[in-house]
Amino acid sequence: LFTVLWTLTADVWDPSHCRTCVVVGNSGQLKGSSHRLLIEIHDWMLRMNRAKITGFELDVGMRTTYHLMYPESAVTLRPNVHLVLIPFKPLWTCITSALHFGVVGHWPVPTGLRQPQYHVLILSPAFLKYIHDNWTQHHGRRYPSTGFTALLFALHTCQQVSVFGFGADSEGNWHHYREKNCWSGAFCRTRVHDADVEFSLTKRLAHKGRIVFYK
Ligand code: C5P
């Protein structure tokens, strides 16, 4: 596991330098937050899935170092953003569907991938199993969320980790900042992940001083 992560980050690893990292989740609580400056001071910026920057720069910042996604949540990335693919499902199923039908799940395969090959990483399934066994402990219907996976990825590769955009908004809604409808609650509703368990683990990490959690 650690060999995988180590190899993954070795190109930019400098032990004399304390690397700071921000994990930007997609929670609706980011809308109107004006967190851009707080987010942008970090060395690494992790985003995920259908995170949108255009139109939300003031709230979510502009840079991205790593963008984590699974085949169904794939979007076209800007050049120089490292793509981290999470193999939640057998990849050959996705590849067959992408090649024959041009879709993965309900989503069209994004075109215009500009990432050079050394910017594309595939997260080891062993890392997902480690999170599922040791952190979320098999809560949730299937597997840990992309956000919680990104948080663990950051904890294992950075010295200081800040977290934005996790959790419900002040009204208790679990929507995304890019959505107009704040009652959609898509992240929580599917129960694929256990949002409550992940959120309480995140709060505990903050309480123990392992991460800085911004609400
Ligand atoms: O829903 P999506 O997977 O795009 O969101 C990315 C991550 O942001 C989630 O995995 C979750 O960790 C976090 N999120 C959240 N609260 C929300 C929406 C997303 O904590 N309301």
PDB file of C-alpha atoms and ligand atoms in Angstrom:
ATOM      1  CA  LEU A   1       0.000   0.000   0.000  1.00  0.00           C
ATOM      2  CA  PHE A   2       2.554   2.527   1.075  1.00  0.00           C
ATOM      3  CA  THR A   3       4.856   1.558  -1.778  1.00  0.00           C
ATOM      4  CA  VAL A   4       2.004   2.417  -4.100  1.00  0.00           C
ATOM      5  CA  LEU A   5       1.388   5.770  -2.475  1.00  0.00           C
ATOM      6  CA  TRP A   6       5.061   6.472  -2.181  1.00  0.00           C
ATOM      7  CA  THR A   7       5.690   5.771  -5.862  1.00  0.00           C
ATOM      8  CA  LEU A   8       2.676   7.860  -6.654  1.00  0.00           C
ATOM      9  CA  THR A   9       4.090  10.927  -4.972  1.00  0.00           C
ATOM     10  CA  ALA A  10       7.805  10.313  -5.290  1.00  0.00           C
ATOM     11  CA  ASP A  11       8.215  12.714  -8.201  1.00  0.00           C
ATOM     12  CA  VAL A  12       7.326  15.691  -6.058  1.00  0.00           C
ATOM     13  CA  TRP A  13       8.366  14.458  -2.610  1.00  0.00           C
ATOM     14  CA  ASP A  14      10.820  16.662  -0.777  1.00  0.00           C
ATOM     15  CA  PRO A  15      11.383  15.589   2.851  1.00  0.00           C
ATOM     16  CA  SER A  16      12.805  18.962   3.833  1.00  0.00           C
ATOM     17  CA  HIS A  17       9.572  20.623   2.847  1.00  0.00           C
ATOM     18  CA  CYS A  18       6.343  20.422   4.794  1.00  0.00           C
ATOM     19  CA  ARG A  19       3.673  19.896   2.222  1.00  0.00           C
ATOM     20  CA  THR A  20       0.234  21.361   2.883  1.00  0.00           C
ATOM     21  CA  CYS A  21      -2.798  19.947   1.201  1.00  0.00           C
ATOM     22  CA  VAL A  22      -6.419  20.979   0.894  1.00  0.00           C
ATOM     23  CA  VAL A  23      -9.243  18.583   0.136  1.00  0.00           C
ATOM     24  CA  VAL A  24     -12.169  20.420  -1.438  1.00  0.00           C
ATOM     25  CA  GLY A  25     -15.397  18.429  -1.237  1.00  0.00           C
ATOM     26  CA  ASN A  26     -18.491  19.312  -3.244  1.00  0.00           C
ATOM     27  CA  SER A  27     -20.849  20.277  -0.420  1.00  0.00           C
ATOM     28  CA  GLY A  28     -23.379  23.066  -0.960  1.00  0.00           C
ATOM     29  CA  GLN A  29     -22.051  24.788   2.158  1.00  0.00           C
ATOM     30  CA  LEU A  30     -19.229  26.168  -0.043  1.00  0.00           C
ATOM     31  CA  LYS A  31     -21.657  28.335  -1.991  1.00  0.00           C
ATOM     32  CA  GLY A  32     -21.144  31.965  -0.975  1.00  0.00           C
ATOM     33  CA  SER A  33     -18.327  31.000   1.426  1.00  0.00           C
ATOM     34  CA  SER A  34     -15.626  33.218  -0.168  1.00  0.00           C
ATOM     35  CA  HIS A  35     -13.022  30.628   0.895  1.00  0.00           C
ATOM     36  CA  ARG A  36     -10.842  31.084  -2.183  1.00  0.00           C
ATOM     37  CA  LEU A  37      -7.836  32.655  -0.428  1.00  0.00           C
ATOM     38  CA  LEU A  38      -7.889  30.136   2.436  1.00  0.00           C
ATOM     39  CA  ILE A  39      -8.004  27.285  -0.082  1.00  0.00           C
ATOM     40  CA  GLU A  40      -5.364  28.634  -2.442  1.00  0.00           C
ATOM     41  CA  ILE A  41      -2.587  28.957   0.155  1.00  0.00           C
ATOM     42  CA  HIS A  42      -2.037  25.167   0.112  1.00  0.00           C
ATOM     43  CA  ASP A  43       0.651  23.387  -1.922  1.00  0.00           C
ATOM     44  CA  TRP A  44      -1.653  20.661  -3.182  1.00  0.00           C
ATOM     45  CA  MET A  45      -5.323  21.008  -4.003  1.00  0.00           C
ATOM     46  CA  LEU A  46      -7.476  17.899  -4.285  1.00  0.00           C
ATOM     47  CA  ARG A  47     -10.898  17.993  -5.959  1.00  0.00           C
ATOM     48  CA  MET A  48     -13.214  15.254  -7.046  1.00  0.00           C
ATOM     49  CA  ASN A  49     -15.921  14.000  -9.383  1.00  0.00           C
ATOM     50  CA  ARG A  50     -17.986  16.766 -10.987  1.00  0.00           C
ATOM     51  CA  ALA A  51     -16.358  19.598  -9.014  1.00  0.00           C
ATOM     52  CA  LYS A  52     -16.851  22.822 -10.931  1.00  0.00           C
ATOM     53  CA  ILE A  53     -14.524  25.804 -10.807  1.00  0.00           C
ATOM     54  CA  THR A  54     -15.831  28.169 -13.466  1.00  0.00           C
ATOM     55  CA  GLY A  55     -18.358  30.493 -11.863  1.00  0.00           C
ATOM     56  CA  PHE A  56     -17.398  29.404  -8.328  1.00  0.00           C
ATOM     57  CA  GLU A  57     -13.796  30.657  -8.153  1.00  0.00           C
ATOM     58  CA  LEU A  58     -14.408  32.964  -5.189  1.00  0.00           C
ATOM     59  CA  ASP A  59     -15.790  30.122  -3.098  1.00  0.00           C
ATOM     60  CA  VAL A  60     -13.698  27.118  -4.150  1.00  0.00           C
ATOM     61  CA  GLY A  61     -10.442  28.564  -5.555  1.00  0.00           C
ATOM     62  CA  MET A  62      -8.991  27.959  -8.997  1.00  0.00           C
ATOM     63  CA  ARG A  63      -6.056  25.569  -8.886  1.00  0.00           C
ATOM     64  CA  THR A  64      -6.245  21.756  -8.840  1.00  0.00           C
ATOM     65  CA  THR A  65      -3.311  19.405  -8.303  1.00  0.00           C
ATOM     66  CA  TYR A  66      -5.126  16.067  -8.122  1.00  0.00           C
ATOM     67  CA  HIS A  67      -8.639  15.359  -9.353  1.00  0.00           C
ATOM     68  CA  LEU A  68     -10.059  12.077  -8.051  1.00  0.00           C
ATOM     69  CA  MET A  69     -12.868  10.415  -9.939  1.00  0.00           C
ATOM     70  CA  TYR A  70     -14.342   7.089 -10.887  1.00  0.00           C
ATOM     71  CA  PRO A  71     -15.262   6.248 -14.482  1.00  0.00           C
ATOM     72  CA  GLU A  72     -18.928   7.327 -14.150  1.00  0.00           C
ATOM     73  CA  SER A  73     -18.025  10.680 -12.626  1.00  0.00           C
ATOM     74  CA  ALA A  74     -15.328  11.467 -15.201  1.00  0.00           C
ATOM     75  CA  VAL A  75     -15.113  15.003 -16.523  1.00  0.00           C
ATOM     76  CA  THR A  76     -12.644  16.636 -18.878  1.00  0.00           C
ATOM     77  CA  LEU A  77      -9.820  18.116 -16.835  1.00  0.00           C
ATOM     78  CA  ARG A  78      -7.648  21.148 -17.422  1.00  0.00           C
ATOM     79  CA  PRO A  79      -4.096  20.466 -18.616  1.00  0.00           C
ATOM     80  CA  ASN A  80      -1.552  19.792 -15.841  1.00  0.00           C
ATOM     81  CA  VAL A  81      -4.133  18.407 -13.433  1.00  0.00           C
ATOM     82  CA  HIS A  82      -3.205  14.930 -12.195  1.00  0.00           C
ATOM     83  CA  LEU A  83      -6.067  12.516 -12.742  1.00  0.00           C
ATOM     84  CA  VAL A  84      -6.518   9.929  -9.983  1.00  0.00           C
ATOM     85  CA  LEU A  85      -8.869   7.193 -11.125  1.00  0.00           C
ATOM     86  CA  ILE A  86     -10.662   5.262  -8.369  1.00  0.00           C
ATOM     87  CA  PRO A  87     -11.530   1.718  -9.444  1.00  0.00           C
ATOM     88  CA  PHE A  88     -14.817   1.353  -7.534  1.00  0.00           C
ATOM     89  CA  LYS A  89     -16.037  -1.139 -10.143  1.00  0.00           C
ATOM     90  CA  PRO A  90     -14.221  -3.652 -12.350  1.00  0.00           C
ATOM     91  CA  LEU A  91     -12.413  -1.500 -14.863  1.00  0.00           C
ATOM     92  CA  TRP A  92     -12.885  -3.935 -17.725  1.00  0.00           C
ATOM     93  CA  THR A  93     -16.692  -3.450 -17.459  1.00  0.00           C
ATOM     94  CA  CYS A  94     -16.215   0.286 -17.848  1.00  0.00           C
ATOM     95  CA  ILE A  95     -13.742  -0.093 -20.688  1.00  0.00           C
ATOM     96  CA  THR A  96     -16.048  -2.417 -22.649  1.00  0.00           C
ATOM     97  CA  SER A  97     -18.969  -0.040 -22.200  1.00  0.00           C
ATOM     98  CA  ALA A  98     -16.843   3.005 -23.106  1.00  0.00           C
ATOM     99  CA  LEU A  99     -15.444   1.384 -26.248  1.00  0.00           C
ATOM    100  CA  HIS A 100     -18.674  -0.092 -27.551  1.00  0.00           C
ATOM    101  CA  PHE A 101     -21.315   2.414 -26.449  1.00  0.00           C
ATOM    102  CA  GLY A 102     -19.351   5.597 -25.637  1.00  0.00           C
ATOM    103  CA  VAL A 103     -20.893   5.720 -22.158  1.00  0.00           C
ATOM    104  CA  VAL A 104     -19.985   4.588 -18.688  1.00  0.00           C
ATOM    105  CA  GLY A 105     -23.131   4.070 -16.643  1.00  0.00           C
ATOM    106  CA  HIS A 106     -25.431   6.848 -17.861  1.00  0.00           C
ATOM    107  CA  TRP A 107     -22.596   9.228 -18.657  1.00  0.00           C
ATOM    108  CA  PRO A 108     -20.945   9.885 -22.014  1.00  0.00           C
ATOM    109  CA  VAL A 109     -17.189   9.274 -22.010  1.00  0.00           C
ATOM    110  CA  PRO A 110     -15.476  12.677 -21.816  1.00  0.00           C
ATOM    111  CA  THR A 111     -13.463  13.611 -24.872  1.00  0.00           C
ATOM    112  CA  GLY A 112     -10.344  15.740 -25.073  1.00  0.00           C
ATOM    113  CA  LEU A 113      -8.258  14.114 -22.353  1.00  0.00           C
ATOM    114  CA  ARG A 114      -5.089  16.173 -22.381  1.00  0.00           C
ATOM    115  CA  GLN A 115      -3.259  14.633 -19.443  1.00  0.00           C
ATOM    116  CA  PRO A 116       0.157  13.225 -20.304  1.00  0.00           C
ATOM    117  CA  GLN A 117       0.480   9.636 -19.162  1.00  0.00           C
ATOM    118  CA  TYR A 118       2.573  10.490 -16.108  1.00  0.00           C
ATOM    119  CA  HIS A 119      -0.335  12.634 -14.866  1.00  0.00           C
ATOM    120  CA  VAL A 120      -2.731   9.692 -14.787  1.00  0.00           C
ATOM    121  CA  LEU A 121      -2.756   7.510 -11.682  1.00  0.00           C
ATOM    122  CA  ILE A 122      -4.938   4.594 -10.675  1.00  0.00           C
ATOM    123  CA  LEU A 123      -5.543   4.242  -6.958  1.00  0.00           C
ATOM    124  CA  SER A 124      -4.711   0.793  -5.676  1.00  0.00           C
ATOM    125  CA  PRO A 125      -7.801  -1.259  -4.686  1.00  0.00           C
ATOM    126  CA  ALA A 126      -5.717  -2.192  -1.624  1.00  0.00           C
ATOM    127  CA  PHE A 127      -5.989   1.412  -0.476  1.00  0.00           C
ATOM    128  CA  LEU A 128      -9.797   1.323  -0.813  1.00  0.00           C
ATOM    129  CA  LYS A 129      -9.895  -1.916   1.145  1.00  0.00           C
ATOM    130  CA  TYR A 130      -7.716  -0.380   3.832  1.00  0.00           C
ATOM    131  CA  ILE A 131     -10.217   2.511   4.205  1.00  0.00           C
ATOM    132  CA  HIS A 132     -13.228   0.173   4.114  1.00  0.00           C
ATOM    133  CA  ASP A 133     -11.741  -2.185   6.734  1.00  0.00           C
ATOM    134  CA  ASN A 134      -9.989   0.227   9.056  1.00  0.00           C
ATOM    135  CA  TRP A 135     -11.832   3.524   8.795  1.00  0.00           C
ATOM    136  CA  THR A 136     -15.443   3.236   7.606  1.00  0.00           C
ATOM    137  CA  GLN A 137     -15.519  -0.381   8.840  1.00  0.00           C
ATOM    138  CA  HIS A 138     -17.958  -1.607   6.196  1.00  0.00           C
ATOM    139  CA  HIS A 139     -20.586   1.070   6.912  1.00  0.00           C
ATOM    140  CA  GLY A 140     -22.503   2.245   3.868  1.00  0.00           C
ATOM    141  CA  ARG A 141     -23.990   0.012   1.203  1.00  0.00           C
ATOM    142  CA  ARG A 142     -20.874  -0.358  -0.916  1.00  0.00           C
ATOM    143  CA  TYR A 143     -17.644   1.589  -0.531  1.00  0.00           C
ATOM    144  CA  PRO A 144     -16.118   4.754   0.925  1.00  0.00           C
ATOM    145  CA  SER A 145     -17.003   7.996  -0.839  1.00  0.00           C
ATOM    146  CA  THR A 146     -14.624   9.778  -3.192  1.00  0.00           C
ATOM    147  CA  GLY A 147     -14.361  12.610  -0.671  1.00  0.00           C
ATOM    148  CA  PHE A 148     -13.377  10.367   2.226  1.00  0.00           C
ATOM    149  CA  THR A 149     -10.945   8.503  -0.061  1.00  0.00           C
ATOM    150  CA  ALA A 150      -9.403  11.860  -1.027  1.00  0.00           C
ATOM    151  CA  LEU A 151      -9.121  12.802   2.639  1.00  0.00           C
ATOM    152  CA  LEU A 152      -7.264   9.562   3.454  1.00  0.00           C
ATOM    153  CA  PHE A 153      -5.076  10.005   0.371  1.00  0.00           C
ATOM    154  CA  ALA A 154      -4.149  13.477   1.657  1.00  0.00           C
ATOM    155  CA  LEU A 155      -3.489  12.226   5.197  1.00  0.00           C
ATOM    156  CA  HIS A 156      -1.014   9.667   3.846  1.00  0.00           C
ATOM    157  CA  THR A 157       0.829  12.009   1.522  1.00  0.00           C
ATOM    158  CA  CYS A 158       0.835  15.464   3.159  1.00  0.00           C
ATOM    159  CA  GLN A 159       2.010  16.839   6.484  1.00  0.00           C
ATOM    160  CA  GLN A 160      -0.842  19.309   6.944  1.00  0.00           C
ATOM    161  CA  VAL A 161      -4.335  18.684   5.657  1.00  0.00           C
ATOM    162  CA  SER A 162      -7.224  21.139   5.483  1.00  0.00           C
ATOM    163  CA  VAL A 163     -10.733  20.116   4.536  1.00  0.00           C
ATOM    164  CA  PHE A 164     -13.425  22.251   2.923  1.00  0.00           C
ATOM    165  CA  GLY A 165     -16.828  21.406   1.459  1.00  0.00           C
ATOM    166  CA  PHE A 166     -17.715  18.378   3.566  1.00  0.00           C
ATOM    167  CA  GLY A 167     -21.105  17.930   5.220  1.00  0.00           C
ATOM    168  CA  ALA A 168     -24.596  19.357   5.046  1.00  0.00           C
ATOM    169  CA  ASP A 169     -25.227  23.091   4.807  1.00  0.00           C
ATOM    170  CA  SER A 170     -26.572  25.134   7.733  1.00  0.00           C
ATOM    171  CA  GLU A 171     -30.122  24.002   6.837  1.00  0.00           C
ATOM    172  CA  GLY A 172     -29.135  20.328   6.951  1.00  0.00           C
ATOM    173  CA  ASN A 173     -29.177  19.860   3.145  1.00  0.00           C
ATOM    174  CA  TRP A 174     -26.637  17.510   1.547  1.00  0.00           C
ATOM    175  CA  HIS A 175     -26.594  19.035  -1.930  1.00  0.00           C
ATOM    176  CA  HIS A 176     -23.611  20.121  -4.078  1.00  0.00           C
ATOM    177  CA  TYR A 177     -22.440  23.725  -4.466  1.00  0.00           C
ATOM    178  CA  ARG A 178     -22.892  23.521  -8.243  1.00  0.00           C
ATOM    179  CA  GLU A 179     -26.590  22.627  -7.888  1.00  0.00           C
ATOM    180  CA  LYS A 180     -29.405  25.177  -7.779  1.00  0.00           C
ATOM    181  CA  ASN A 181     -31.728  22.806  -5.963  1.00  0.00           C
ATOM    182  CA  CYS A 182     -30.519  22.617  -2.372  1.00  0.00           C
ATOM    183  CA  TRP A 183     -33.015  19.837  -1.542  1.00  0.00           C
ATOM    184  CA  SER A 184     -31.472  17.337  -3.936  1.00  0.00           C
ATOM    185  CA  GLY A 185     -29.291  15.799  -1.211  1.00  0.00           C
ATOM    186  CA  ALA A 186     -27.865  13.360  -3.749  1.00  0.00           C
ATOM    187  CA  PHE A 187     -24.708  12.605  -1.821  1.00  0.00           C
ATOM    188  CA  CYS A 188     -26.587  11.443   1.275  1.00  0.00           C
ATOM    189  CA  ARG A 189     -29.704   9.962  -0.276  1.00  0.00           C
ATOM    190  CA  THR A 190     -28.235   7.063  -2.249  1.00  0.00           C
ATOM    191  CA  ARG A 191     -26.844   5.462   0.951  1.00  0.00           C
ATOM    192  CA  VAL A 192     -24.037   3.980  -1.178  1.00  0.00           C
ATOM    193  CA  HIS A 193     -21.754   5.580   1.383  1.00  0.00           C
ATOM    194  CA  ASP A 194     -22.583   6.217   5.013  1.00  0.00           C
ATOM    195  CA  ALA A 195     -22.392  10.011   5.081  1.00  0.00           C
ATOM    196  CA  ASP A 196     -22.963  10.178   8.852  1.00  0.00           C
ATOM    197  CA  VAL A 197     -20.165   7.737   9.692  1.00  0.00           C
ATOM    198  CA  GLU A 198     -17.736   9.474   7.319  1.00  0.00           C
ATOM    199  CA  PHE A 199     -18.683  12.871   8.686  1.00  0.00           C
ATOM    200  CA  SER A 200     -18.180  11.827  12.297  1.00  0.00           C
ATOM    201  CA  LEU A 201     -14.775  10.299  11.418  1.00  0.00           C
ATOM    202  CA  THR A 202     -13.841  13.580   9.753  1.00  0.00           C
ATOM    203  CA  LYS A 203     -14.898  15.506  12.857  1.00  0.00           C
ATOM    204  CA  ARG A 204     -12.863  13.153  15.059  1.00  0.00           C
ATOM    205  CA  LEU A 205      -9.763  13.683  12.922  1.00  0.00           C
ATOM    206  CA  ALA A 206     -10.283  17.429  13.315  1.00  0.00           C
ATOM    207  CA  HIS A 207     -10.787  17.059  17.061  1.00  0.00           C
ATOM    208  CA  LYS A 208      -7.490  15.160  17.353  1.00  0.00           C
ATOM    209  CA  GLY A 209      -5.703  17.873  15.363  1.00  0.00           C
ATOM    210  CA  ARG A 210      -4.880  15.639  12.360  1.00  0.00           C
ATOM    211  CA  ILE A 211      -6.775  17.877   9.968  1.00  0.00           C
ATOM    212  CA  VAL A 212      -8.111  21.417   9.970  1.00  0.00           C
ATOM    213  CA  PHE A 213     -11.795  21.296   9.187  1.00  0.00           C
ATOM    214  CA  TYR A 214     -13.514  24.375   7.746  1.00  0.00           C
ATOM    215  CA  LYS A 215     -17.263  24.692   7.850  1.00  0.00           C
TER     216      LYS A 215
HETATM  217  O1  C5P B   1     -21.246  13.856  -4.408  1.00  0.00           O
HETATM  218  P1  C5P B   1     -19.806  13.900  -4.829  1.00  0.00           P
HETATM  219  O2  C5P B   1     -19.189  12.539  -4.783  1.00  0.00           O
HETATM  220  O3  C5P B   1     -19.566  14.617  -6.095  1.00  0.00           O
HETATM  221  O4  C5P B   1     -19.053  14.780  -3.723  1.00  0.00           O
HETATM  222  C1  C5P B   1     -17.675  14.675  -3.517  1.00  0.00           C
HETATM  223  C2  C5P B   1     -17.409  14.532  -2.026  1.00  0.00           C
HETATM  224  O5  C5P B   1     -17.765  15.741  -1.353  1.00  0.00           O
HETATM  225  C3  C5P B   1     -18.233  13.442  -1.390  1.00  0.00           C
HETATM  226  O6  C5P B   1     -17.632  12.193  -1.569  1.00  0.00           O
HETATM  227  C4  C5P B   1     -18.295  13.904   0.044  1.00  0.00           C
HETATM  228  O7  C5P B   1     -17.122  13.514   0.749  1.00  0.00           O
HETATM  229  C5  C5P B   1     -18.292  15.420  -0.065  1.00  0.00           C
HETATM  230  N1  C5P B   1     -19.665  15.969   0.046  1.00  0.00           N
HETATM  231  C6  C5P B   1     -20.148  16.240   1.317  1.00  0.00           C
HETATM  232  N2  C5P B   1     -21.389  16.822   1.455  1.00  0.00           N
HETATM  233  C7  C5P B   1     -22.147  17.106   0.394  1.00  0.00           C
HETATM  234  C8  C5P B   1     -21.669  16.785  -0.907  1.00  0.00           C
HETATM  235  C9  C5P B   1     -20.428  16.225  -1.033  1.00  0.00           C
HETATM  236  O8  C5P B   1     -19.481  15.983   2.320  1.00  0.00           O
HETATM  237  N3  C5P B   1     -23.307  17.717   0.561  1.00  0.00           N
END
